[in-house]
Amino acid sequence: QVQLVESGGGSVQAGGSLRLSCVPSGLPADINCMAWFRQAPGQEREGVATINPSGAAWYADTVKGRFTISQDSANNTLYLQMNSLKPEDTAMYYCAADTRSTFRCGSRGPAAYNQWGQGTQVTVSS
């Protein structure tokens, strides 16, 4: 059974930092892309960052320079280091994996990912 379990969310003040983790289990060895998405109330789910098997990363313009995506190659644990947080970063953050395609990762939307975690809430106060 495939599972993606996120942790590390919480409440912080603007300018603070959080580190999200996503521990996968049951995934095949040849994962294509892994990604972090977020969804604020009343908003569409949006891509935050993606990483491909070679470690190449893509970031949304809104988080570029503040967030860093990384992956532990030994166990595929996915991380998102979030610095200089802003109130507009408040959202539920989801880990996702594409285990079906071989397409380039980049900025592909939620439909490209077939495995999802339950999410972890990030709240940034001003």
mmCIF file with all atom_site columns, N, CA and C in Angstrom, residues 11-41:
data_model
loop_
_atom_site.group_PDB
_atom_site.id
_atom_site.type_symbol
_atom_site.label_atom_id
_atom_site.label_alt_id
_atom_site.label_comp_id
_atom_site.label_asym_id
_atom_site.label_entity_id
_atom_site.label_seq_id
_atom_site.pdbx_PDB_ins_code
_atom_site.Cartn_x
_atom_site.Cartn_y
_atom_site.Cartn_z
_atom_site.occupancy
_atom_site.B_iso_or_equiv
_atom_site.pdbx_formal_charge
_atom_site.auth_seq_id
_atom_site.auth_comp_id
_atom_site.auth_asym_id
_atom_site.auth_atom_id
_atom_site.pdbx_PDB_model_num
ATOM 1  N N  . SER A 1 11 ? 2.419  26.639 13.185  1.00 0.00 ? 11 SER A N  1
ATOM 2  C CA . SER A 1 11 ? 2.126  28.075 13.159  1.00 0.00 ? 11 SER A CA 1
ATOM 3  C C  . SER A 1 11 ? 3.393  28.847 13.487  1.00 0.00 ? 11 SER A C  1
ATOM 4  N N  . VAL A 1 12 ? 3.717  29.818 12.646  1.00 0.00 ? 12 VAL A N  1
ATOM 5  C CA . VAL A 1 12 ? 4.896  30.646 12.856  1.00 0.00 ? 12 VAL A CA 1
ATOM 6  C C  . VAL A 1 12 ? 4.561  32.084 12.533  1.00 0.00 ? 12 VAL A C  1
ATOM 7  N N  . GLN A 1 13 ? 5.392  32.986 12.994  1.00 0.00 ? 13 GLN A N  1
ATOM 8  C CA . GLN A 1 13 ? 5.244  34.386 12.631  1.00 0.00 ? 13 GLN A CA 1
ATOM 9  C C  . GLN A 1 13 ? 5.962  34.660 11.313  1.00 0.00 ? 13 GLN A C  1
ATOM 10 N N  . ALA A 1 14 ? 5.539  35.703 10.663  1.00 0.00 ? 14 ALA A N  1
ATOM 11 C CA . ALA A 1 14 ? 6.168  36.109 9.413   1.00 0.00 ? 14 ALA A CA 1
ATOM 12 C C  . ALA A 1 14 ? 7.674  36.267 9.627   1.00 0.00 ? 14 ALA A C  1
ATOM 13 N N  . GLY A 1 15 ? 8.439  35.774 8.657   1.00 0.00 ? 15 GLY A N  1
ATOM 14 C CA . GLY A 1 15 ? 9.889  35.807 8.760   1.00 0.00 ? 15 GLY A CA 1
ATOM 15 C C  . GLY A 1 15 ? 10.479 34.535 9.337   1.00 0.00 ? 15 GLY A C  1
ATOM 16 N N  . GLY A 1 16 ? 9.631  33.684 9.892   1.00 0.00 ? 16 GLY A N  1
ATOM 17 C CA . GLY A 1 16 ? 10.103 32.444 10.487  1.00 0.00 ? 16 GLY A CA 1
ATOM 18 C C  . GLY A 1 16 ? 10.346 31.352 9.466   1.00 0.00 ? 16 GLY A C  1
ATOM 19 N N  . SER A 1 17 ? 10.710 30.180 9.980   1.00 0.00 ? 17 SER A N  1
ATOM 20 C CA . SER A 1 17 ? 11.054 29.044 9.128   1.00 0.00 ? 17 SER A CA 1
ATOM 21 C C  . SER A 1 17 ? 10.347 27.785 9.596   1.00 0.00 ? 17 SER A C  1
ATOM 22 N N  . LEU A 1 18 ? 10.104 26.900 8.662   1.00 0.00 ? 18 LEU A N  1
ATOM 23 C CA . LEU A 1 18 ? 9.600  25.564 8.940   1.00 0.00 ? 18 LEU A CA 1
ATOM 24 C C  . LEU A 1 18 ? 10.251 24.602 7.962   1.00 0.00 ? 18 LEU A C  1
ATOM 25 N N  . ARG A 1 19 ? 10.353 23.345 8.384   1.00 0.00 ? 19 ARG A N  1
ATOM 26 C CA . ARG A 1 19 ? 10.856 22.302 7.499   1.00 0.00 ? 19 ARG A CA 1
ATOM 27 C C  . ARG A 1 19 ? 9.827  21.182 7.427   1.00 0.00 ? 19 ARG A C  1
ATOM 28 N N  . LEU A 1 20 ? 9.278  20.978 6.252   1.00 0.00 ? 20 LEU A N  1
ATOM 29 C CA . LEU A 1 20 ? 8.318  19.914 6.047   1.00 0.00 ? 20 LEU A CA 1
ATOM 30 C C  . LEU A 1 20 ? 9.030  18.640 5.605   1.00 0.00 ? 20 LEU A C  1
ATOM 31 N N  . SER A 1 21 ? 8.501  17.506 6.031   1.00 0.00 ? 21 SER A N  1
ATOM 32 C CA . SER A 1 21 ? 9.024  16.211 5.628   1.00 0.00 ? 21 SER A CA 1
ATOM 33 C C  . SER A 1 21 ? 7.897  15.368 5.039   1.00 0.00 ? 21 SER A C  1
ATOM 34 N N  . CYS A 1 22 ? 8.260  14.497 4.132   1.00 0.00 ? 22 CYS A N  1
ATOM 35 C CA . CYS A 1 22 ? 7.302  13.570 3.532   1.00 0.00 ? 22 CYS A CA 1
ATOM 36 C C  . CYS A 1 22 ? 7.972  12.213 3.449   1.00 0.00 ? 22 CYS A C  1
ATOM 37 N N  . VAL A 1 23 ? 7.462  11.270 4.229   1.00 0.00 ? 23 VAL A N  1
ATOM 38 C CA . VAL A 1 23 ? 8.038  9.931  4.257   1.00 0.00 ? 23 VAL A CA 1
ATOM 39 C C  . VAL A 1 23 ? 7.189  9.010  3.392   1.00 0.00 ? 23 VAL A C  1
ATOM 40 N N  . PRO A 1 24 ? 7.768  8.465  2.327   1.00 0.00 ? 24 PRO A N  1
ATOM 41 C CA . PRO A 1 24 ? 6.997  7.574  1.463   1.00 0.00 ? 24 PRO A CA 1
ATOM 42 C C  . PRO A 1 24 ? 7.169  6.118  1.867   1.00 0.00 ? 24 PRO A C  1
ATOM 43 N N  . SER A 1 25 ? 6.158  5.337  1.586   1.00 0.00 ? 25 SER A N  1
ATOM 44 C CA . SER A 1 25 ? 6.260  3.888  1.760   1.00 0.00 ? 25 SER A CA 1
ATOM 45 C C  . SER A 1 25 ? 5.434  3.225  0.668   1.00 0.00 ? 25 SER A C  1
ATOM 46 N N  . GLY A 1 26 ? 5.904  2.087  0.227   1.00 0.00 ? 26 GLY A N  1
ATOM 47 C CA . GLY A 1 26 ? 5.170  1.339  -0.781  1.00 0.00 ? 26 GLY A CA 1
ATOM 48 C C  . GLY A 1 26 ? 5.327  1.871  -2.192  1.00 0.00 ? 26 GLY A C  1
ATOM 49 N N  . LEU A 1 27 ? 6.177  2.871  -2.379  1.00 0.00 ? 27 LEU A N  1
ATOM 50 C CA . LEU A 1 27 ? 6.373  3.400  -3.720  1.00 0.00 ? 27 LEU A CA 1
ATOM 51 C C  . LEU A 1 27 ? 7.331  2.514  -4.507  1.00 0.00 ? 27 LEU A C  1
ATOM 52 N N  . PRO A 1 28 ? 7.161  2.471  -5.822  1.00 0.00 ? 28 PRO A N  1
ATOM 53 C CA . PRO A 1 28 ? 8.118  1.714  -6.632  1.00 0.00 ? 28 PRO A CA 1
ATOM 54 C C  . PRO A 1 28 ? 9.488  2.386  -6.607  1.00 0.00 ? 28 PRO A C  1
ATOM 55 N N  . ALA A 1 29 ? 10.502 1.647  -7.002  1.00 0.00 ? 29 ALA A N  1
ATOM 56 C CA . ALA A 1 29 ? 11.859 2.190  -6.958  1.00 0.00 ? 29 ALA A CA 1
ATOM 57 C C  . ALA A 1 29 ? 12.058 3.308  -7.970  1.00 0.00 ? 29 ALA A C  1
ATOM 58 N N  . ASP A 1 30 ? 11.373 3.234  -9.102  1.00 0.00 ? 30 ASP A N  1
ATOM 59 C CA . ASP A 1 30 ? 11.612 4.200  -10.171 1.00 0.00 ? 30 ASP A CA 1
ATOM 60 C C  . ASP A 1 30 ? 10.566 5.309  -10.147 1.00 0.00 ? 30 ASP A C  1
ATOM 61 N N  . ILE A 1 31 ? 10.604 6.128  -9.096  1.00 0.00 ? 31 ILE A N  1
ATOM 62 C CA . ILE A 1 31 ? 9.732  7.291  -9.015  1.00 0.00 ? 31 ILE A CA 1
ATOM 63 C C  . ILE A 1 31 ? 10.215 8.333  -10.012 1.00 0.00 ? 31 ILE A C  1
ATOM 64 N N  . ASN A 1 32 ? 9.290  8.982  -10.711 1.00 0.00 ? 32 ASN A N  1
ATOM 65 C CA . ASN A 1 32 ? 9.679  10.022 -11.647 1.00 0.00 ? 32 ASN A CA 1
ATOM 66 C C  . ASN A 1 32 ? 9.889  11.327 -10.889 1.00 0.00 ? 32 ASN A C  1
ATOM 67 N N  . CYS A 1 33 ? 8.829  12.016 -10.580 1.00 0.00 ? 33 CYS A N  1
ATOM 68 C CA . CYS A 1 33 ? 8.933  13.298 -9.904  1.00 0.00 ? 33 CYS A CA 1
ATOM 69 C C  . CYS A 1 33 ? 8.315  13.215 -8.517  1.00 0.00 ? 33 CYS A C  1
ATOM 70 N N  . MET A 1 34 ? 8.819  14.021 -7.625  1.00 0.00 ? 34 MET A N  1
ATOM 71 C CA . MET A 1 34 ? 8.155  14.279 -6.358  1.00 0.00 ? 34 MET A CA 1
ATOM 72 C C  . MET A 1 34 ? 7.987  15.782 -6.216  1.00 0.00 ? 34 MET A C  1
ATOM 73 N N  . ALA A 1 35 ? 6.954  16.162 -5.482  1.00 0.00 ? 35 ALA A N  1
ATOM 74 C CA . ALA A 1 35 ? 6.603  17.582 -5.468  1.00 0.00 ? 35 ALA A CA 1
ATOM 75 C C  . ALA A 1 35 ? 5.923  17.971 -4.171  1.00 0.00 ? 35 ALA A C  1
ATOM 76 N N  . TRP A 1 36 ? 5.937  19.260 -3.916  1.00 0.00 ? 36 TRP A N  1
ATOM 77 C CA . TRP A 1 36 ? 5.131  19.872 -2.871  1.00 0.00 ? 36 TRP A CA 1
ATOM 78 C C  . TRP A 1 36 ? 4.115  20.785 -3.549  1.00 0.00 ? 36 TRP A C  1
ATOM 79 N N  . PHE A 1 37 ? 2.873  20.627 -3.157  1.00 0.00 ? 37 PHE A N  1
ATOM 80 C CA . PHE A 1 37 ? 1.796  21.510 -3.569  1.00 0.00 ? 37 PHE A CA 1
ATOM 81 C C  . PHE A 1 37 ? 1.213  22.161 -2.325  1.00 0.00 ? 37 PHE A C  1
ATOM 82 N N  . ARG A 1 38 ? 0.444  23.219 -2.513  1.00 0.00 ? 38 ARG A N  1
ATOM 83 C CA . ARG A 1 38 ? -0.263 23.822 -1.393  1.00 0.00 ? 38 ARG A CA 1
ATOM 84 C C  . ARG A 1 38 ? -1.629 24.296 -1.852  1.00 0.00 ? 38 ARG A C  1
ATOM 85 N N  . GLN A 1 39 ? -2.520 24.368 -0.897  1.00 0.00 ? 39 GLN A N  1
ATOM 86 C CA . GLN A 1 39 ? -3.877 24.811 -1.198  1.00 0.00 ? 39 GLN A CA 1
ATOM 87 C C  . GLN A 1 39 ? -4.411 25.622 -0.036  1.00 0.00 ? 39 GLN A C  1
ATOM 88 N N  . ALA A 1 40 ? -4.705 26.885 -0.310  1.00 0.00 ? 40 ALA A N  1
ATOM 89 C CA . ALA A 1 40 ? -5.314 27.758 0.679   1.00 0.00 ? 40 ALA A CA 1
ATOM 90 C C  . ALA A 1 40 ? -6.838 27.670 0.549   1.00 0.00 ? 40 ALA A C  1
ATOM 91 N N  . PRO A 1 41 ? -7.576 27.998 1.590   1.00 0.00 ? 41 PRO A N  1
ATOM 92 C CA . PRO A 1 41 ? -9.041 27.928 1.526   1.00 0.00 ? 41 PRO A CA 1
ATOM 93 C C  . PRO A 1 41 ? -9.597 28.737 0.361   1.00 0.00 ? 41 PRO A C  1
#
